[in-house]
Amino acid sequence: MTERAAEINGPRQGGVFEYAPAPESRSIVDIKSSYGLFVGGEFVDSVDGRPFKTISPATEEVLAEVTEAGPRDVDRAVSAARAAYTAHWAPMRPADRSKYLFRIARIIQERSRELAVLESLDNGKPIRESRDVDIPLVAAHFFYYAGWADKLSYAGFGPNPRPLGVAGQVIPWNFPLLMLAWKIAPALACGNTVVLKPAETTPLTALAFAEICQQADLPPGVVNIVTGAGDTGRALVEHPDVDKVAFTGSTEVGRLIARSVAGSNKKVTLELGGKAANIIFDDAAIDQAVEGIVNGIFFNQGHVCCAGSRLLVQESVYDEVLTSLKRRLATLRIGDPLDKNTDIGAINSAEQLDRIRKLSEIGEEEGAERWSPPCVLPDRGFWFAPTIFTGVSQAHRIAREEIFGPVLSVLTFRTPDEAVEKANNTPYGLSAGVWTEKGSRILSIAQRLRAGVVWANTFNKFDPSAPFGGYKESGYGREGGRHGLEAYLDV
């Protein structure tokens, strides 16, 4: 490259052009200094809760003060949901419920840039993921279920399916607004009212959604948002006037919820942890597969329940795949989540960062070889470099336990039978990926994999019309698609 070309195109290091910073503006977001609870269509002060702070994981700055709802607050929210269900929402014409959902979907689209910035600030994920993946899918889910609201008698659940009543919903911090949409959209379409508890580390987009409900003139009490931590979620799940419980989160908490509702009449869906296998056969398009591997485990910093955290590579292409993968990881950019060039943002919390570090150290102690590309991590905030472990056996903890971070364990196989055996050798069963040019092999392997979702020559692709859920310790029930309606209907 000539000196003149260098002046025009910018500096170059190791054959890769450097990017100038391209930050998204924070000014588009108006974060209040403090938030109450959203009950009965209004933001109200807590009766028996206490305030806590939500921080930006990228900078550790305090973003807002939020209320931790106590048992009496939860009771008030459930009562508001019950009153709205009885008086307004359940008796309403399904076509009118549909109009409200369409209105919410359009407002989400109109406020998409604001919501994307708020999600990245509160969660730590790169703005291009929240802007290009999360928020469009949020709107798509409300549009999709708006279309179902007046067609439930044709959904295959009988000629006159009825709503359940009040749904208590608890969502995680990895996809805060998207998980809200997965829960609230089908519940409202079926005629239920909702009390939702977002994760304590990422409450801000749920509170913004409460404002959207007001903007859409949704009848008071149809959607209620109570913020808080585990005690708030427990009070909601165990409330005697909740008819349906929906939870997305860890398998450990899912077990506790299953025990707490056992013997009651509550309907329950649980979407829990995963340890997905991403299987690369020797006839796969290697460059395409490498992009799928990166998307499978490093998307959203690996904070994905269906992340492809176990890479199974056929021995004959192991060296080629690993070389290409390391080369690709060296190009990933880590840093400011609001920079449009960022590939990997911040870990969501200090607690999660500590878990990732501990399990990675255990991987080294058990004999696996650790590698990360050269990268400089910011001084403040919660950060972890993308990491690959090789020399991993199925006995290693990093191959068995969900790390929920940007950490990939690489194993090998020789035959398709061995690939299936290793892929299924896990207590989880949420997702899997298969990479091969043979369509017959895709169908054969997918049929034998004990996973709720199997992607072929891609990974982490979602659509509101497609059901999602797992087997074994990954939970039970399905969300999304026509199947996602059943969990909110008395059938």
mmCIF file of C-alpha atoms in Angstrom, residues 210-425:
data_model
loop_
_atom_site.group_PDB
_atom_site.id
_atom_site.type_symbol
_atom_site.label_atom_id
_atom_site.label_comp_id
_atom_site.label_asym_id
_atom_site.label_seq_id
_atom_site.Cartn_x
_atom_site.Cartn_y
_atom_site.Cartn_z
ATOM 1 C CA ALA A 210 -44.729 0.088 30.431
ATOM 2 C CA GLU A 211 -44.651 3.579 28.914
ATOM 3 C CA ILE A 212 -45.452 2.035 25.525
ATOM 4 C CA CYS A 213 -48.513 0.369 27.068
ATOM 5 C CA GLN A 214 -49.644 3.785 28.261
ATOM 6 C CA GLN A 215 -48.937 5.277 24.848
ATOM 7 C CA ALA A 216 -51.020 2.526 23.204
ATOM 8 C CA ASP A 217 -53.925 3.232 25.625
ATOM 9 C CA LEU A 218 -53.862 -0.379 26.781
ATOM 10 C CA PRO A 219 -56.595 -0.829 29.416
ATOM 11 C CA PRO A 220 -55.163 -0.335 32.933
ATOM 12 C CA GLY A 221 -54.021 -3.531 34.614
ATOM 13 C CA VAL A 222 -53.681 -5.641 31.465
ATOM 14 C CA VAL A 223 -49.881 -5.408 31.773
ATOM 15 C CA ASN A 224 -48.161 -4.810 35.124
ATOM 16 C CA ILE A 225 -44.398 -4.593 35.668
ATOM 17 C CA VAL A 226 -42.883 -5.318 39.089
ATOM 18 C CA THR A 227 -39.123 -4.944 39.369
ATOM 19 C CA GLY A 228 -36.920 -6.733 41.867
ATOM 20 C CA ALA A 229 -34.718 -9.746 42.477
ATOM 21 C CA GLY A 230 -35.346 -13.341 43.520
ATOM 22 C CA ASP A 231 -37.709 -12.581 46.401
ATOM 23 C CA THR A 232 -39.978 -10.573 44.115
ATOM 24 C CA GLY A 233 -40.047 -13.381 41.574
ATOM 25 C CA ARG A 234 -40.813 -15.921 44.286
ATOM 26 C CA ALA A 235 -43.718 -13.831 45.582
ATOM 27 C CA LEU A 236 -45.130 -13.634 42.062
ATOM 28 C CA VAL A 237 -44.728 -17.337 41.247
ATOM 29 C CA GLU A 238 -46.241 -18.435 44.553
ATOM 30 C CA HIS A 239 -49.135 -15.964 44.544
ATOM 31 C CA PRO A 240 -52.390 -17.946 44.871
ATOM 32 C CA ASP A 241 -54.255 -15.810 42.306
ATOM 33 C CA VAL A 242 -51.757 -16.446 39.485
ATOM 34 C CA ASP A 243 -53.096 -18.995 36.991
ATOM 35 C CA LYS A 244 -50.067 -19.405 34.754
ATOM 36 C CA VAL A 245 -46.309 -19.198 35.424
ATOM 37 C CA ALA A 246 -43.790 -18.627 32.634
ATOM 38 C CA PHE A 247 -40.080 -18.560 33.446
ATOM 39 C CA THR A 248 -36.910 -18.235 31.412
ATOM 40 C CA GLY A 249 -33.642 -18.578 33.298
ATOM 41 C CA SER A 250 -31.347 -21.030 35.030
ATOM 42 C CA THR A 251 -32.161 -24.699 35.514
ATOM 43 C CA GLU A 252 -31.538 -24.329 39.253
ATOM 44 C CA VAL A 253 -34.255 -21.677 39.627
ATOM 45 C CA GLY A 254 -36.515 -23.615 37.254
ATOM 46 C CA ARG A 255 -36.391 -26.602 39.625
ATOM 47 C CA LEU A 256 -37.403 -24.381 42.538
ATOM 48 C CA ILE A 257 -40.341 -22.991 40.573
ATOM 49 C CA ALA A 258 -41.477 -26.475 39.542
ATOM 50 C CA ARG A 259 -41.443 -27.561 43.189
ATOM 51 C CA SER A 260 -43.296 -24.453 44.374
ATOM 52 C CA VAL A 261 -46.196 -24.892 41.939
ATOM 53 C CA ALA A 262 -46.421 -28.682 42.269
ATOM 54 C CA GLY A 263 -49.871 -29.712 43.438
ATOM 55 C CA SER A 264 -51.445 -26.424 42.393
ATOM 56 C CA ASN A 265 -53.627 -25.773 39.360
ATOM 57 C CA LYS A 266 -51.099 -23.405 37.835
ATOM 58 C CA LYS A 267 -49.996 -24.054 34.272
ATOM 59 C CA VAL A 268 -46.215 -23.769 33.897
ATOM 60 C CA THR A 269 -43.689 -23.365 31.092
ATOM 61 C CA LEU A 270 -39.948 -23.385 31.798
ATOM 62 C CA GLU A 271 -37.236 -22.424 29.313
ATOM 63 C CA LEU A 272 -33.974 -23.184 31.078
ATOM 64 C CA GLY A 273 -30.283 -23.748 30.438
ATOM 65 C CA GLY A 274 -28.428 -25.375 27.574
ATOM 66 C CA LYS A 275 -25.093 -26.769 26.473
ATOM 67 C CA ALA A 276 -25.616 -26.988 22.732
ATOM 68 C CA ALA A 277 -23.417 -28.963 20.357
ATOM 69 C CA ASN A 278 -22.388 -27.340 17.077
ATOM 70 C CA ILE A 279 -21.343 -30.253 14.818
ATOM 71 C CA ILE A 280 -18.954 -29.647 11.909
ATOM 72 C CA PHE A 281 -18.640 -32.496 9.386
ATOM 73 C CA ASP A 282 -15.711 -32.837 6.983
ATOM 74 C CA ASP A 283 -17.790 -31.824 3.949
ATOM 75 C CA ALA A 284 -19.006 -28.550 5.499
ATOM 76 C CA ALA A 285 -18.201 -25.198 3.921
ATOM 77 C CA ILE A 286 -15.489 -24.280 6.426
ATOM 78 C CA ASP A 287 -15.625 -20.488 6.112
ATOM 79 C CA GLN A 288 -19.404 -20.524 6.445
ATOM 80 C CA ALA A 289 -19.178 -22.914 9.381
ATOM 81 C CA VAL A 290 -16.644 -20.683 11.159
ATOM 82 C CA GLU A 291 -19.033 -17.736 10.889
ATOM 83 C CA GLY A 292 -21.716 -19.979 12.363
ATOM 84 C CA ILE A 293 -19.406 -21.003 15.208
ATOM 85 C CA VAL A 294 -18.669 -17.349 16.017
ATOM 86 C CA ASN A 295 -22.350 -16.443 15.887
ATOM 87 C CA GLY A 296 -23.224 -19.511 17.911
ATOM 88 C CA ILE A 297 -21.054 -18.770 20.941
ATOM 89 C CA PHE A 298 -19.840 -15.155 20.817
ATOM 90 C CA PHE A 299 -23.136 -13.496 19.904
ATOM 91 C CA ASN A 300 -24.367 -11.503 22.929
ATOM 92 C CA GLN A 301 -21.114 -12.382 24.759
ATOM 93 C CA GLY A 302 -22.265 -15.992 24.954
ATOM 94 C CA HIS A 303 -25.188 -14.943 27.170
ATOM 95 C CA VAL A 304 -27.513 -17.212 25.196
ATOM 96 C CA CYS A 305 -29.270 -20.283 26.597
ATOM 97 C CA CYS A 306 -29.041 -22.011 23.205
ATOM 98 C CA ALA A 307 -25.432 -20.938 22.532
ATOM 99 C CA GLY A 308 -23.273 -23.412 20.641
ATOM 100 C CA SER A 309 -20.835 -23.727 23.520
ATOM 101 C CA ARG A 310 -19.624 -27.229 22.559
ATOM 102 C CA LEU A 311 -17.951 -27.437 19.157
ATOM 103 C CA LEU A 312 -17.726 -30.983 17.747
ATOM 104 C CA VAL A 313 -15.368 -31.123 14.755
ATOM 105 C CA GLN A 314 -14.694 -34.153 12.572
ATOM 106 C CA GLU A 315 -11.039 -35.094 13.041
ATOM 107 C CA SER A 316 -10.082 -34.815 9.366
ATOM 108 C CA VAL A 317 -10.876 -31.062 9.271
ATOM 109 C CA TYR A 318 -9.985 -30.194 12.866
ATOM 110 C CA ASP A 319 -6.761 -28.318 12.063
ATOM 111 C CA GLU A 320 -8.355 -26.371 9.222
ATOM 112 C CA VAL A 321 -11.367 -25.360 11.310
ATOM 113 C CA LEU A 322 -9.291 -24.346 14.319
ATOM 114 C CA THR A 323 -6.845 -22.292 12.243
ATOM 115 C CA SER A 324 -9.673 -20.492 10.479
ATOM 116 C CA LEU A 325 -11.548 -19.950 13.731
ATOM 117 C CA LYS A 326 -8.542 -18.404 15.480
ATOM 118 C CA ARG A 327 -7.924 -16.148 12.506
ATOM 119 C CA ARG A 328 -11.553 -14.992 12.621
ATOM 120 C CA LEU A 329 -11.496 -14.373 16.375
ATOM 121 C CA ALA A 330 -8.489 -12.106 15.964
ATOM 122 C CA THR A 331 -10.704 -9.706 13.986
ATOM 123 C CA LEU A 332 -13.436 -9.380 16.622
ATOM 124 C CA ARG A 333 -13.663 -5.988 18.280
ATOM 125 C CA ILE A 334 -14.314 -5.790 22.031
ATOM 126 C CA GLY A 335 -15.370 -2.590 23.726
ATOM 127 C CA ASP A 336 -17.984 0.110 24.046
ATOM 128 C CA PRO A 337 -21.417 -1.470 23.450
ATOM 129 C CA LEU A 338 -22.658 1.774 21.874
ATOM 130 C CA ASP A 339 -19.905 1.735 19.238
ATOM 131 C CA LYS A 340 -21.428 0.402 16.015
ATOM 132 C CA ASN A 341 -18.161 -1.412 15.241
ATOM 133 C CA THR A 342 -18.190 -3.452 18.457
ATOM 134 C CA ASP A 343 -18.599 -7.223 18.095
ATOM 135 C CA ILE A 344 -18.403 -8.245 21.760
ATOM 136 C CA GLY A 345 -19.711 -6.062 24.541
ATOM 137 C CA ALA A 346 -19.603 -6.238 28.322
ATOM 138 C CA ILE A 347 -20.487 -9.157 30.582
ATOM 139 C CA ASN A 348 -23.801 -8.345 32.218
ATOM 140 C CA SER A 349 -22.721 -8.318 35.863
ATOM 141 C CA ALA A 350 -19.803 -8.799 38.221
ATOM 142 C CA GLU A 351 -21.462 -11.979 39.492
ATOM 143 C CA GLN A 352 -21.663 -13.481 35.997
ATOM 144 C CA LEU A 353 -18.091 -12.440 35.202
ATOM 145 C CA ASP A 354 -16.912 -14.215 38.332
ATOM 146 C CA ARG A 355 -18.669 -17.433 37.258
ATOM 147 C CA ILE A 356 -17.112 -17.291 33.785
ATOM 148 C CA ARG A 357 -13.652 -16.742 35.248
ATOM 149 C CA LYS A 358 -13.984 -19.569 37.759
ATOM 150 C CA LEU A 359 -15.158 -22.137 35.218
ATOM 151 C CA SER A 360 -12.420 -21.075 32.788
ATOM 152 C CA GLU A 361 -9.799 -21.528 35.503
ATOM 153 C CA ILE A 362 -11.238 -24.965 36.255
ATOM 154 C CA GLY A 363 -10.919 -25.819 32.555
ATOM 155 C CA GLU A 364 -7.197 -25.052 32.691
ATOM 156 C CA GLU A 365 -6.756 -26.935 35.966
ATOM 157 C CA GLU A 366 -8.373 -30.023 34.409
ATOM 158 C CA GLY A 367 -5.885 -29.976 31.537
ATOM 159 C CA ALA A 368 -7.672 -28.200 28.661
ATOM 160 C CA GLU A 369 -5.608 -25.741 26.610
ATOM 161 C CA ARG A 370 -6.867 -22.155 26.719
ATOM 162 C CA TRP A 371 -6.487 -19.593 23.922
ATOM 163 C CA SER A 372 -7.745 -16.055 23.409
ATOM 164 C CA PRO A 373 -6.884 -13.589 20.654
ATOM 165 C CA PRO A 374 -4.733 -10.592 21.575
ATOM 166 C CA CYS A 375 -7.063 -7.874 22.804
ATOM 167 C CA VAL A 376 -7.058 -4.958 25.214
ATOM 168 C CA LEU A 377 -9.984 -4.956 27.631
ATOM 169 C CA PRO A 378 -11.372 -1.675 29.011
ATOM 170 C CA ASP A 379 -10.265 -0.636 32.492
ATOM 171 C CA ARG A 380 -13.780 -0.190 33.873
ATOM 172 C CA GLY A 381 -16.769 -2.466 33.575
ATOM 173 C CA PHE A 382 -17.118 -6.247 33.300
ATOM 174 C CA TRP A 383 -15.157 -7.770 30.410
ATOM 175 C CA PHE A 384 -13.972 -11.178 29.285
ATOM 176 C CA ALA A 385 -11.985 -11.971 26.145
ATOM 177 C CA PRO A 386 -13.411 -14.526 23.677
ATOM 178 C CA THR A 387 -11.892 -17.853 24.686
ATOM 179 C CA ILE A 388 -11.380 -21.262 23.080
ATOM 180 C CA PHE A 389 -10.524 -24.447 24.975
ATOM 181 C CA THR A 390 -8.994 -27.358 23.070
ATOM 182 C CA GLY A 391 -8.012 -30.780 24.335
ATOM 183 C CA VAL A 392 -11.422 -30.986 25.985
ATOM 184 C CA SER A 393 -12.985 -34.310 26.966
ATOM 185 C CA GLN A 394 -16.584 -34.977 27.925
ATOM 186 C CA ALA A 395 -15.441 -35.345 31.528
ATOM 187 C CA HIS A 396 -14.345 -31.703 31.758
ATOM 188 C CA ARG A 397 -16.681 -29.398 33.651
ATOM 189 C CA ILE A 398 -16.438 -26.815 30.871
ATOM 190 C CA ALA A 399 -17.952 -29.422 28.538
ATOM 191 C CA ARG A 400 -20.778 -30.275 30.941
ATOM 192 C CA GLU A 401 -21.783 -27.086 32.743
ATOM 193 C CA GLU A 402 -23.359 -24.003 31.240
ATOM 194 C CA ILE A 403 -20.798 -21.194 31.445
ATOM 195 C CA PHE A 404 -23.066 -18.553 29.886
ATOM 196 C CA GLY A 405 -20.183 -16.529 28.531
ATOM 197 C CA PRO A 406 -17.884 -16.203 25.480
ATOM 198 C CA VAL A 407 -16.160 -19.547 26.104
ATOM 199 C CA LEU A 408 -16.044 -22.368 23.543
ATOM 200 C CA SER A 409 -15.076 -25.982 24.294
ATOM 201 C CA VAL A 410 -13.747 -27.891 21.261
ATOM 202 C CA LEU A 411 -14.087 -31.679 20.983
ATOM 203 C CA THR A 412 -13.539 -34.025 18.038
ATOM 204 C CA PHE A 413 -15.330 -37.023 16.540
ATOM 205 C CA ARG A 414 -14.658 -39.554 13.797
ATOM 206 C CA THR A 415 -18.041 -40.922 12.748
ATOM 207 C CA PRO A 416 -21.607 -39.562 12.642
ATOM 208 C CA ASP A 417 -22.604 -42.025 15.363
ATOM 209 C CA GLU A 418 -19.885 -40.698 17.639
ATOM 210 C CA ALA A 419 -20.988 -37.114 16.902
ATOM 211 C CA VAL A 420 -24.570 -37.888 17.907
ATOM 212 C CA GLU A 421 -23.469 -39.753 21.022
ATOM 213 C CA LYS A 422 -21.286 -36.864 22.198
ATOM 214 C CA ALA A 423 -23.879 -34.233 21.300
ATOM 215 C CA ASN A 424 -26.552 -36.025 23.334
ATOM 216 C CA ASN A 425 -24.224 -36.689 26.270
#
